[in-house]
CSV table of C-alpha atoms in Angstrom, one decimal:
chain,number,residue,atom,x,y,z
A,1,UNK,CA,0.2,0.1,-0.4
A,2,UNK,CA,2.9,2.6,1.3
A,3,UNK,CA,4.8,1.7,-2.6
A,4,UNK,CA,1.4,2.7,-4.7
A,5,UNK,CA,0.9,6.2,-2.8
A,6,UNK,CA,4.1,6.5,-3.7
A,7,UNK,CA,3.6,6.1,-7.1
A,8,UNK,CA,0.8,7.3,-7.2
A,9,UNK,CA,2.7,11.2,-5.8
A,10,UNK,CA,5.4,10.6,-8.2
A,11,UNK,CA,3.2,10.6,-10.8
A,12,UNK,CA,1.2,13.8,-9.2
A,13,UNK,CA,4.7,15.5,-9.2
A,14,UNK,CA,5.7,14.4,-12.7
A,15,UNK,CA,2.4,15.4,-14.1
A,16,UNK,CA,2.7,18.9,-12.6
A,17,UNK,CA,5.9,19.2,-14.0
A,18,UNK,CA,5.1,18.4,-17.4
A,19,UNK,CA,1.2,20.1,-17.6
A,20,UNK,CA,0.7,22.8,-20.5
A,21,UNK,CA,-0.1,26.1,-19.2
A,22,UNK,CA,-3.6,26.9,-19.9
A,23,UNK,CA,-4.3,30.4,-21.7
A,24,UNK,CA,-5.4,33.5,-20.3
A,25,UNK,CA,-9.5,34.2,-20.9
A,26,UNK,CA,-10.6,36.7,-22.8
A,27,UNK,CA,-10.4,40.1,-21.0
A,28,UNK,CA,-13.4,40.6,-18.9
A,29,UNK,CA,-11.5,43.1,-16.4
A,30,UNK,CA,-10.6,46.8,-17.6
A,31,UNK,CA,-6.6,47.7,-16.4
A,32,UNK,CA,-5.3,51.2,-15.7
A,33,UNK,CA,-1.7,51.0,-15.8
A,34,UNK,CA,-1.1,54.4,-14.0
A,35,UNK,CA,2.9,56.0,-13.5
A,36,UNK,CA,4.9,54.3,-15.9
A,37,UNK,CA,7.2,55.3,-18.5
A,38,UNK,CA,5.4,53.9,-21.3
A,39,UNK,CA,8.1,53.4,-25.1
A,40,UNK,CA,4.8,53.8,-27.2
A,41,UNK,CA,7.1,52.1,-29.9
A,42,UNK,CA,7.0,54.5,-33.0
A,43,UNK,CA,10.0,56.4,-31.4
A,44,UNK,CA,7.9,58.3,-29.3
A,45,UNK,CA,8.1,58.5,-24.5
A,46,UNK,CA,5.5,59.9,-22.2
A,47,UNK,CA,6.5,60.4,-18.5
A,48,UNK,CA,4.5,59.6,-15.9
A,49,UNK,CA,1.7,58.1,-18.3
A,50,UNK,CA,-2.2,56.5,-17.9
A,51,UNK,CA,-2.2,53.6,-20.1
A,52,UNK,CA,-6.2,52.2,-20.0
A,53,UNK,CA,-6.9,49.6,-21.7
A,54,UNK,CA,-10.8,47.2,-22.0
A,55,UNK,CA,-12.1,44.5,-24.3
A,56,UNK,CA,-8.8,43.2,-25.4
A,57,UNK,CA,-8.7,47.1,-27.3
A,58,UNK,CA,-6.6,49.6,-25.4
A,59,UNK,CA,-8.9,52.9,-25.2
A,60,UNK,CA,-6.4,55.6,-24.3
A,61,UNK,CA,-3.1,56.4,-23.5
A,62,UNK,CA,-1.0,59.9,-21.8
A,63,UNK,CA,0.0,61.6,-18.8
A,64,UNK,CA,-1.1,60.7,-15.7
A,65,UNK,CA,-1.7,63.8,-14.8
A,66,UNK,CA,-4.9,63.8,-17.2
A,67,UNK,CA,-8.2,64.3,-15.6
A,68,UNK,CA,-9.8,61.3,-16.5
A,69,UNK,CA,-11.9,58.8,-14.9
A,70,UNK,CA,-9.3,55.2,-14.0
A,71,UNK,CA,-11.2,52.4,-15.9
A,72,UNK,CA,-11.3,48.6,-13.9
A,73,UNK,CA,-7.7,47.1,-11.8
A,74,UNK,CA,-5.5,50.5,-11.8
A,75,UNK,CA,-2.3,49.4,-11.6
A,76,UNK,CA,0.8,51.6,-10.1
A,77,UNK,CA,3.2,51.5,-12.0
A,78,UNK,CA,5.7,54.0,-11.2
A,79,UNK,CA,9.4,53.7,-11.8
A,80,UNK,CA,9.0,51.4,-14.2
A,81,UNK,CA,7.9,50.8,-18.4
A,82,UNK,CA,5.4,50.1,-20.4
A,83,UNK,CA,6.5,48.5,-23.6
A,84,UNK,CA,4.3,47.0,-27.0
A,85,UNK,CA,4.9,43.6,-26.9
A,86,UNK,CA,8.0,42.4,-28.7
A,87,UNK,CA,7.8,40.7,-32.5
A,88,UNK,CA,9.6,38.2,-33.0
A,89,UNK,CA,10.7,38.0,-37.1
A,90,UNK,CA,11.9,35.0,-39.5
A,91,UNK,CA,11.0,32.6,-36.1
A,92,UNK,CA,10.3,28.8,-36.2
A,93,UNK,CA,8.8,28.7,-32.5
A,94,UNK,CA,6.7,25.9,-32.4
A,95,UNK,CA,8.1,24.1,-35.3
A,96,UNK,CA,10.6,21.7,-33.5
A,97,UNK,CA,9.9,20.9,-29.6
A,98,UNK,CA,13.5,18.7,-30.3
A,99,UNK,CA,15.9,18.8,-32.8
A,100,UNK,CA,17.5,14.6,-32.0
A,101,UNK,CA,13.7,13.6,-32.7
A,102,UNK,CA,12.8,13.6,-35.9
A,103,UNK,CA,8.7,13.6,-35.3
A,104,UNK,CA,9.1,16.9,-33.1
A,105,UNK,CA,10.4,18.5,-36.2
A,106,UNK,CA,8.5,20.6,-38.8
A,107,UNK,CA,10.6,23.2,-39.8
A,108,UNK,CA,10.6,21.6,-43.3
A,109,UNK,CA,9.2,19.6,-46.4
A,110,UNK,CA,11.0,18.0,-48.6
A,111,UNK,CA,11.4,19.2,-51.9
A,112,UNK,CA,12.6,22.0,-53.6
A,113,UNK,CA,9.7,24.6,-54.3
A,114,UNK,CA,7.2,24.5,-51.7
A,115,UNK,CA,5.3,27.6,-51.7
A,116,UNK,CA,2.0,25.5,-50.6
A,117,UNK,CA,4.1,24.6,-47.6
A,118,UNK,CA,1.8,26.5,-44.6
A,119,UNK,CA,3.7,26.7,-41.4
A,120,UNK,CA,0.8,27.8,-39.4
A,121,UNK,CA,-1.4,24.5,-39.2
A,122,UNK,CA,2.5,22.5,-38.4
A,123,UNK,CA,3.5,25.3,-35.5
A,124,UNK,CA,2.3,23.6,-32.0
A,125,UNK,CA,0.9,26.4,-29.6
A,126,UNK,CA,1.7,24.3,-26.4
A,127,UNK,CA,5.1,24.2,-27.1
A,128,UNK,CA,7.8,25.1,-23.6
A,129,UNK,CA,9.9,27.3,-25.9
A,130,UNK,CA,7.5,29.4,-26.8
A,131,UNK,CA,6.1,29.7,-22.7
A,132,UNK,CA,9.7,30.6,-22.7
A,133,UNK,CA,9.7,33.7,-24.5
A,134,UNK,CA,7.2,35.5,-22.9
A,135,UNK,CA,9.4,36.9,-19.4
A,136,UNK,CA,11.5,38.7,-21.9
A,137,UNK,CA,8.6,40.2,-24.0
A,138,UNK,CA,8.1,38.2,-27.1
A,139,UNK,CA,4.6,38.0,-27.3
A,140,UNK,CA,3.9,37.8,-31.3
A,141,UNK,CA,6.0,36.4,-33.5
A,142,UNK,CA,6.2,35.2,-37.3
A,143,UNK,CA,6.7,31.1,-37.5
A,144,UNK,CA,8.8,31.3,-40.9
A,145,UNK,CA,8.7,27.5,-42.9
A,146,UNK,CA,12.7,26.5,-44.0
A,147,UNK,CA,14.3,24.5,-46.9
A,148,UNK,CA,14.1,24.1,-50.0
A,149,UNK,CA,15.0,27.0,-53.3
A,150,UNK,CA,11.0,28.3,-51.9
A,151,UNK,CA,10.3,27.2,-48.3
A,152,UNK,CA,6.5,27.7,-47.6
A,153,UNK,CA,4.4,30.2,-46.5
A,154,UNK,CA,4.9,31.9,-42.6
A,155,UNK,CA,2.0,33.1,-40.2
A,156,UNK,CA,2.0,35.4,-37.2
A,157,UNK,CA,0.5,34.2,-33.8
A,158,UNK,CA,0.6,35.9,-30.5
A,159,UNK,CA,2.3,33.5,-27.7
A,160,UNK,CA,-0.4,32.1,-25.9
A,161,UNK,CA,-3.1,30.4,-27.4
A,162,UNK,CA,-5.1,27.2,-27.1
A,163,UNK,CA,-3.4,26.1,-31.0
A,164,UNK,CA,-2.7,27.2,-34.4
A,165,UNK,CA,-5.8,28.3,-35.3
A,166,UNK,CA,-6.6,30.4,-32.1
A,167,UNK,CA,-2.4,31.5,-31.6
A,168,UNK,CA,-2.9,33.3,-34.9
A,169,UNK,CA,-3.3,37.2,-36.1
A,170,UNK,CA,-2.7,37.2,-40.1
A,171,UNK,CA,-2.5,34.2,-41.7
A,172,UNK,CA,-0.5,33.1,-44.9
A,173,UNK,CA,0.9,37.0,-44.5
A,174,UNK,CA,4.6,35.8,-46.4
A,175,UNK,CA,6.3,33.2,-49.3
A,176,UNK,CA,10.1,32.4,-48.5
A,177,UNK,CA,12.7,32.6,-51.2
A,178,UNK,CA,15.8,31.2,-50.0
A,179,UNK,CA,18.4,32.9,-52.3
A,180,UNK,CA,21.3,31.3,-53.7
A,181,UNK,CA,25.1,32.9,-53.6
A,182,UNK,CA,27.7,34.3,-56.3
A,183,UNK,CA,30.2,32.5,-54.0
A,184,UNK,CA,30.4,29.0,-52.5
A,185,UNK,CA,32.8,27.9,-49.8
A,186,UNK,CA,33.8,24.0,-49.3
A,187,UNK,CA,32.9,22.0,-46.4
A,188,UNK,CA,35.5,22.4,-43.9
A,189,UNK,CA,34.3,19.6,-41.8
A,190,UNK,CA,34.7,17.2,-43.9
A,191,UNK,CA,38.2,18.6,-45.2
A,192,UNK,CA,37.2,20.5,-48.3
A,193,UNK,CA,38.7,24.3,-48.4
A,194,UNK,CA,36.6,26.8,-46.5
A,195,UNK,CA,37.9,29.9,-48.6
A,196,UNK,CA,35.2,31.4,-50.8
A,197,UNK,CA,35.2,30.8,-54.5
A,198,UNK,CA,32.8,31.5,-57.2
A,199,UNK,CA,29.5,30.1,-57.4
A,200,UNK,CA,29.6,28.9,-60.9
A,201,UNK,CA,26.4,27.1,-60.4
A,202,UNK,CA,24.4,30.4,-59.7
A,203,UNK,CA,23.1,31.4,-62.9
A,204,UNK,CA,21.1,28.0,-63.0
A,205,UNK,CA,20.1,28.2,-59.7
A,206,UNK,CA,18.9,32.0,-60.3
A,207,UNK,CA,17.1,30.7,-63.7
A,208,UNK,CA,15.4,27.4,-61.8
A,209,UNK,CA,13.5,30.2,-59.3
A,210,UNK,CA,13.1,32.3,-62.1
A,211,UNK,CA,11.2,29.4,-65.2
A,212,UNK,CA,9.4,28.3,-61.7
A,213,UNK,CA,8.1,32.1,-60.8
A,214,UNK,CA,8.2,32.8,-64.1
A,215,UNK,CA,4.7,30.2,-64.8
A,216,UNK,CA,3.8,30.8,-61.4
A,217,UNK,CA,2.8,34.1,-63.0
A,218,UNK,CA,0.7,32.7,-66.1
A,219,UNK,CA,-1.1,29.9,-64.1
A,220,UNK,CA,-2.5,32.4,-62.2
A,221,UNK,CA,-3.1,34.4,-64.7
A,222,UNK,CA,-5.2,31.7,-66.5
A,223,UNK,CA,-8.4,29.6,-65.9
A,224,UNK,CA,-7.3,26.8,-65.4
A,225,UNK,CA,-9.4,22.9,-65.3
A,226,UNK,CA,-5.8,22.0,-63.6
A,227,UNK,CA,-4.9,22.1,-60.1
A,228,UNK,CA,-1.2,22.1,-59.1
A,229,UNK,CA,-1.0,22.5,-55.9
A,230,UNK,CA,2.5,25.2,-55.5
A,231,UNK,CA,2.1,26.8,-58.8
A,232,UNK,CA,-1.4,28.1,-57.0
A,233,UNK,CA,0.2,28.9,-53.8
A,234,UNK,CA,1.7,31.6,-55.1
A,235,UNK,CA,-1.6,34.0,-56.4
A,236,UNK,CA,-0.9,36.1,-53.4
A,237,UNK,CA,2.3,37.6,-55.1
A,238,UNK,CA,1.1,38.7,-57.6
A,239,UNK,CA,-2.3,40.3,-56.9
A,240,UNK,CA,-0.6,41.7,-54.2
A,241,UNK,CA,-2.3,40.3,-51.6
A,242,UNK,CA,1.4,38.5,-50.1
A,243,UNK,CA,4.7,39.7,-50.2
A,244,UNK,CA,7.2,37.9,-50.8
A,245,UNK,CA,10.7,37.3,-47.9
A,246,UNK,CA,14.1,36.8,-50.3
A,247,UNK,CA,16.5,35.2,-47.7
A,248,UNK,CA,19.7,36.9,-49.4
A,249,UNK,CA,23.4,37.6,-48.5
A,250,UNK,CA,25.6,40.5,-51.0
A,251,UNK,CA,25.1,43.4,-53.1
A,252,UNK,CA,25.1,41.3,-55.9
A,253,UNK,CA,22.8,38.5,-54.9
A,254,UNK,CA,19.9,41.5,-53.5
A,255,UNK,CA,20.6,43.5,-56.7
A,256,UNK,CA,19.6,40.0,-58.7
A,257,UNK,CA,16.2,38.9,-56.7
A,258,UNK,CA,15.0,43.0,-56.9
A,259,UNK,CA,15.6,43.5,-60.3
A,260,UNK,CA,13.8,39.8,-61.3
A,261,UNK,CA,11.4,40.5,-58.7
A,262,UNK,CA,10.6,43.5,-60.6
A,263,UNK,CA,9.9,41.5,-63.7
A,264,UNK,CA,8.1,39.1,-63.2
A,265,UNK,CA,5.8,41.7,-61.6
A,266,UNK,CA,5.9,40.9,-58.1
A,267,UNK,CA,6.6,44.4,-56.0
A,268,UNK,CA,5.8,43.8,-52.3
A,269,UNK,CA,9.1,42.1,-51.4
A,270,UNK,CA,11.2,41.8,-48.1
A,271,UNK,CA,15.3,41.3,-48.3
A,272,UNK,CA,16.0,39.1,-44.7
A,273,UNK,CA,19.6,38.5,-43.4
A,274,UNK,CA,20.5,41.3,-45.7
A,275,UNK,CA,24.6,41.2,-45.4
A,276,UNK,CA,26.0,43.9,-48.0
A,277,UNK,CA,21.4,46.3,-47.7
A,278,UNK,CA,23.5,48.9,-47.0
A,279,UNK,CA,25.8,49.1,-50.4
A,280,UNK,CA,21.9,49.4,-52.3
A,281,UNK,CA,19.8,51.5,-50.2
A,282,UNK,CA,19.0,53.3,-53.0
A,283,UNK,CA,17.4,50.4,-54.9
A,284,UNK,CA,15.7,48.9,-51.5
A,285,UNK,CA,14.6,52.7,-50.8
A,286,UNK,CA,13.0,53.2,-54.6
A,287,UNK,CA,10.8,50.1,-54.0
A,288,UNK,CA,10.2,50.7,-50.8
A,289,UNK,CA,11.4,47.0,-50.0
A,290,UNK,CA,12.6,46.5,-45.8
A,291,UNK,CA,15.4,44.4,-45.0
A,292,UNK,CA,15.1,41.8,-41.9
A,293,UNK,CA,19.0,41.5,-40.1
A,294,UNK,CA,20.3,38.9,-38.4
A,295,UNK,CA,20.7,38.3,-35.0
A,296,UNK,CA,24.2,40.9,-34.3
A,297,UNK,CA,25.6,38.2,-32.2
A,298,UNK,CA,27.6,37.0,-34.5
A,299,UNK,CA,31.4,37.1,-36.4
A,300,UNK,CA,31.2,38.9,-40.4
A,301,UNK,CA,30.8,37.1,-42.9
A,302,UNK,CA,33.8,37.4,-45.1
A,303,UNK,CA,37.8,38.2,-43.3
A,304,UNK,CA,37.6,41.8,-45.2
A,305,UNK,CA,34.6,42.8,-43.1
A,306,UNK,CA,35.2,45.4,-40.0
A,307,UNK,CA,35.2,43.5,-37.2
A,308,UNK,CA,31.7,45.3,-36.0
A,309,UNK,CA,29.8,45.5,-39.7
A,310,UNK,CA,27.6,42.9,-37.9
A,311,UNK,CA,26.4,45.6,-34.6
A,312,UNK,CA,26.5,48.9,-37.2
A,313,UNK,CA,24.7,47.4,-40.2
A,314,UNK,CA,21.0,48.4,-38.4
A,315,UNK,CA,22.5,52.3,-38.2
A,316,UNK,CA,24.2,52.7,-41.5
A,317,UNK,CA,20.5,51.6,-43.2
A,318,UNK,CA,17.6,53.4,-41.0
A,319,UNK,CA,20.0,56.2,-41.7
A,320,UNK,CA,19.9,56.1,-45.2
A,321,UNK,CA,15.7,55.6,-44.5
A,322,UNK,CA,15.4,52.2,-45.1
A,323,UNK,CA,12.4,50.7,-42.9
A,324,UNK,CA,14.5,48.0,-40.5
A,325,UNK,CA,13.6,45.0,-38.5
A,326,UNK,CA,15.4,41.9,-36.7
A,327,UNK,CA,15.1,38.3,-37.5
A,328,UNK,CA,15.9,35.4,-36.0
A,329,UNK,CA,17.5,33.4,-38.1
A,330,UNK,CA,20.5,30.9,-37.0
A,331,UNK,CA,22.1,28.5,-35.0
A,332,UNK,CA,19.6,27.4,-32.3
A,333,UNK,CA,17.4,30.0,-33.3
A,334,UNK,CA,14.2,29.1,-31.1
A,335,UNK,CA,16.5,29.2,-28.6
A,336,UNK,CA,17.1,32.6,-29.0
A,337,UNK,CA,14.5,33.9,-29.9
A,338,UNK,CA,13.9,35.2,-25.8
A,339,UNK,CA,17.0,37.6,-26.4
A,340,UNK,CA,15.2,39.3,-29.1
A,341,UNK,CA,15.4,43.2,-26.9
A,342,UNK,CA,18.6,41.8,-26.4
A,343,UNK,CA,19.4,42.2,-29.6
A,344,UNK,CA,17.7,45.3,-30.5
A,345,UNK,CA,20.1,47.0,-27.4
A,346,UNK,CA,23.5,45.4,-28.8
A,347,UNK,CA,22.2,47.6,-32.1
A,348,UNK,CA,21.3,50.3,-30.1
A,349,UNK,CA,25.2,50.2,-28.4
A,350,UNK,CA,25.9,50.3,-32.0
A,351,UNK,CA,24.5,53.9,-33.1
A,352,UNK,CA,20.3,52.9,-32.5
A,353,UNK,CA,19.2,55.8,-31.5
A,354,UNK,CA,17.6,53.7,-28.0
A,355,UNK,CA,13.9,54.8,-28.9
A,356,UNK,CA,14.1,53.5,-32.9
A,357,UNK,CA,15.9,50.4,-31.1
A,358,UNK,CA,12.1,50.2,-29.7
A,359,UNK,CA,10.9,50.5,-32.5
A,360,UNK,CA,12.8,48.3,-34.7
A,361,UNK,CA,11.5,44.9,-32.9
A,362,UNK,CA,7.7,46.4,-32.7
A,363,UNK,CA,6.2,49.2,-34.7
A,364,UNK,CA,8.2,48.7,-37.3
A,365,UNK,CA,8.0,44.6,-37.4
A,366,UNK,CA,4.2,45.8,-37.2
A,367,UNK,CA,4.7,47.6,-40.7
A,368,UNK,CA,6.8,45.5,-42.1
A,369,UNK,CA,3.9,42.2,-41.7
A,370,UNK,CA,1.4,44.4,-42.4
A,371,UNK,CA,-0.1,44.1,-38.7
A,372,UNK,CA,0.1,47.7,-38.3
A,373,UNK,CA,-3.3,48.5,-38.1
A,374,UNK,CA,-3.6,46.5,-34.8
A,375,UNK,CA,-0.6,45.9,-33.1
A,376,UNK,CA,2.8,47.5,-32.6
A,377,UNK,CA,2.2,50.5,-30.9
A,378,UNK,CA,0.5,51.9,-27.7
A,379,UNK,CA,-2.3,54.0,-29.2
A,380,UNK,CA,-5.8,54.2,-29.1
A,381,UNK,CA,-7.9,51.1,-31.1
A,382,UNK,CA,-5.1,48.9,-31.4
A,383,UNK,CA,-4.5,45.2,-29.4
A,384,UNK,CA,-3.8,45.4,-25.5
A,385,UNK,CA,-0.6,43.5,-26.3
A,386,UNK,CA,2.2,44.9,-23.8
A,387,UNK,CA,3.9,44.4,-20.7
A,388,UNK,CA,5.8,46.1,-17.5
A,389,UNK,CA,9.5,45.8,-17.1
A,390,UNK,CA,11.0,46.9,-13.3
A,391,UNK,CA,13.6,48.8,-16.0
A,392,UNK,CA,15.1,48.3,-19.8
A,393,UNK,CA,14.2,46.3,-21.5
A,394,UNK,CA,16.4,45.5,-23.3
A,395,UNK,CA,19.2,45.6,-20.6
A,396,UNK,CA,19.6,42.3,-19.9
A,397,UNK,CA,19.8,42.9,-16.1
A,398,UNK,CA,17.0,45.4,-16.1
A,399,UNK,CA,14.1,43.6,-18.3
A,400,UNK,CA,12.8,42.2,-15.2
A,401,UNK,CA,8.5,41.7,-16.4
A,402,UNK,CA,6.0,41.7,-13.4
A,403,UNK,CA,3.1,41.6,-15.8
A,404,UNK,CA,2.4,41.0,-19.2
A,405,UNK,CA,-1.1,41.0,-21.3
A,406,UNK,CA,-1.9,39.5,-24.7
A,407,UNK,CA,-5.2,41.6,-26.4
A,408,UNK,CA,-6.2,42.8,-23.1
A,409,UNK,CA,-5.8,38.8,-21.9
A,410,UNK,CA,-3.3,38.7,-18.7
A,411,UNK,CA,-1.0,35.4,-19.5
A,412,UNK,CA,1.6,33.6,-17.4
A,413,UNK,CA,5.0,34.4,-16.8
A,414,UNK,CA,5.3,31.2,-15.3
A,415,UNK,CA,7.0,28.7,-17.2
A,416,UNK,CA,8.6,25.2,-16.9
A,417,UNK,CA,12.5,27.1,-16.8
A,418,UNK,CA,10.3,30.1,-13.3
A,419,UNK,CA,9.5,26.2,-11.8
A,420,UNK,CA,12.8,24.6,-11.8
A,421,UNK,CA,14.2,27.2,-10.7
A,422,UNK,CA,12.2,27.9,-7.4
A,423,UNK,CA,12.7,24.1,-7.4
A,424,UNK,CA,16.4,24.2,-6.7
A,425,UNK,CA,16.6,28.4,-5.1
A,426,UNK,CA,14.1,26.8,-2.4
A,427,UNK,CA,16.3,23.7,-1.9
A,428,UNK,CA,19.4,25.4,-1.9
A,429,UNK,CA,17.9,27.9,0.8
A,430,UNK,CA,17.6,25.0,2.6
A,431,UNK,CA,20.8,24.3,3.0
């Protein structure tokens, strides 16, 4: 009997540790946050602010000195900071749970041209990685497929939901194209020469992409009785309802990608990664093309680049008038997505004005995604997706979040990591 009791206790404990969080219920009570420094996400700040929201929408943004009745529950936040929820671009959250377990990996599909592959239906809203984003203020993300020449279609989600239907805030927003490089290097881990050399396959690879998109344009310009899913999935590129995100590095490659896309009649373009983009800013601006930069915490691509090129590229692009966001592509991208605010902080340390750095992961990110009508900034009528931080949210030392809301719902900031932290903290306190 004693052994049975112990077994039940063990199962109860394990079940508690592994249990999924329950998403917050729809907002019922209004909130008024008073006294904090509000970073609006559009470059503006309000000291001693008053932010009120009800039914999931922001109803007032202004000074706490304003003579207006407070709504619902009042939160005194003197000395703290309020930010719009941070938006992770080009992320793979919820697509892979354990890298070593193939069955949990939905990041990419077999094939080269996969515009019909939709990341949203593979998104796991209950992923342990998803819940670990929220304590750093990352409350929305663009879920992006990988692999092949055309990876598939991304969607934008909020990070507190029962399933992918509940999570989605913009479905099938863009198609993602991986542009080839004009230079290649050997695989050093296989003993090949790692030095850069011209890629003899570059023209051939471009021709394949051009040929597919040309076929897609013709297919979507006429009515056909033959259903071709990959070609049909590109319709939004040609009627303007979808954007084409081109993942590309290099001045020549960026120029080629833009010119070929224009020739095909694809106008809504976004450059992702974008090393070398600072050399073609006139082309980017004249075509109204934003750039989503790779994470700055990495080495330069070439030994001829300055050591700080990955840190200063944001400043150089913004000063020229290019709309810039921060993408998550790179090693351990899912785990590192939580560091999004600190990447913005690094760009701020290397020349980007502080509120502009906030804007890169809030208002400007929303503009790039096309969701700025209802998200990205603290403005009346927009979704109440925001959080309260004890200090500067772009500094890892002061990014301590006390409250967070998604569409007005007060969400949990507990994760399996905080549970374990508290558990072992108590253990050592007892000793």
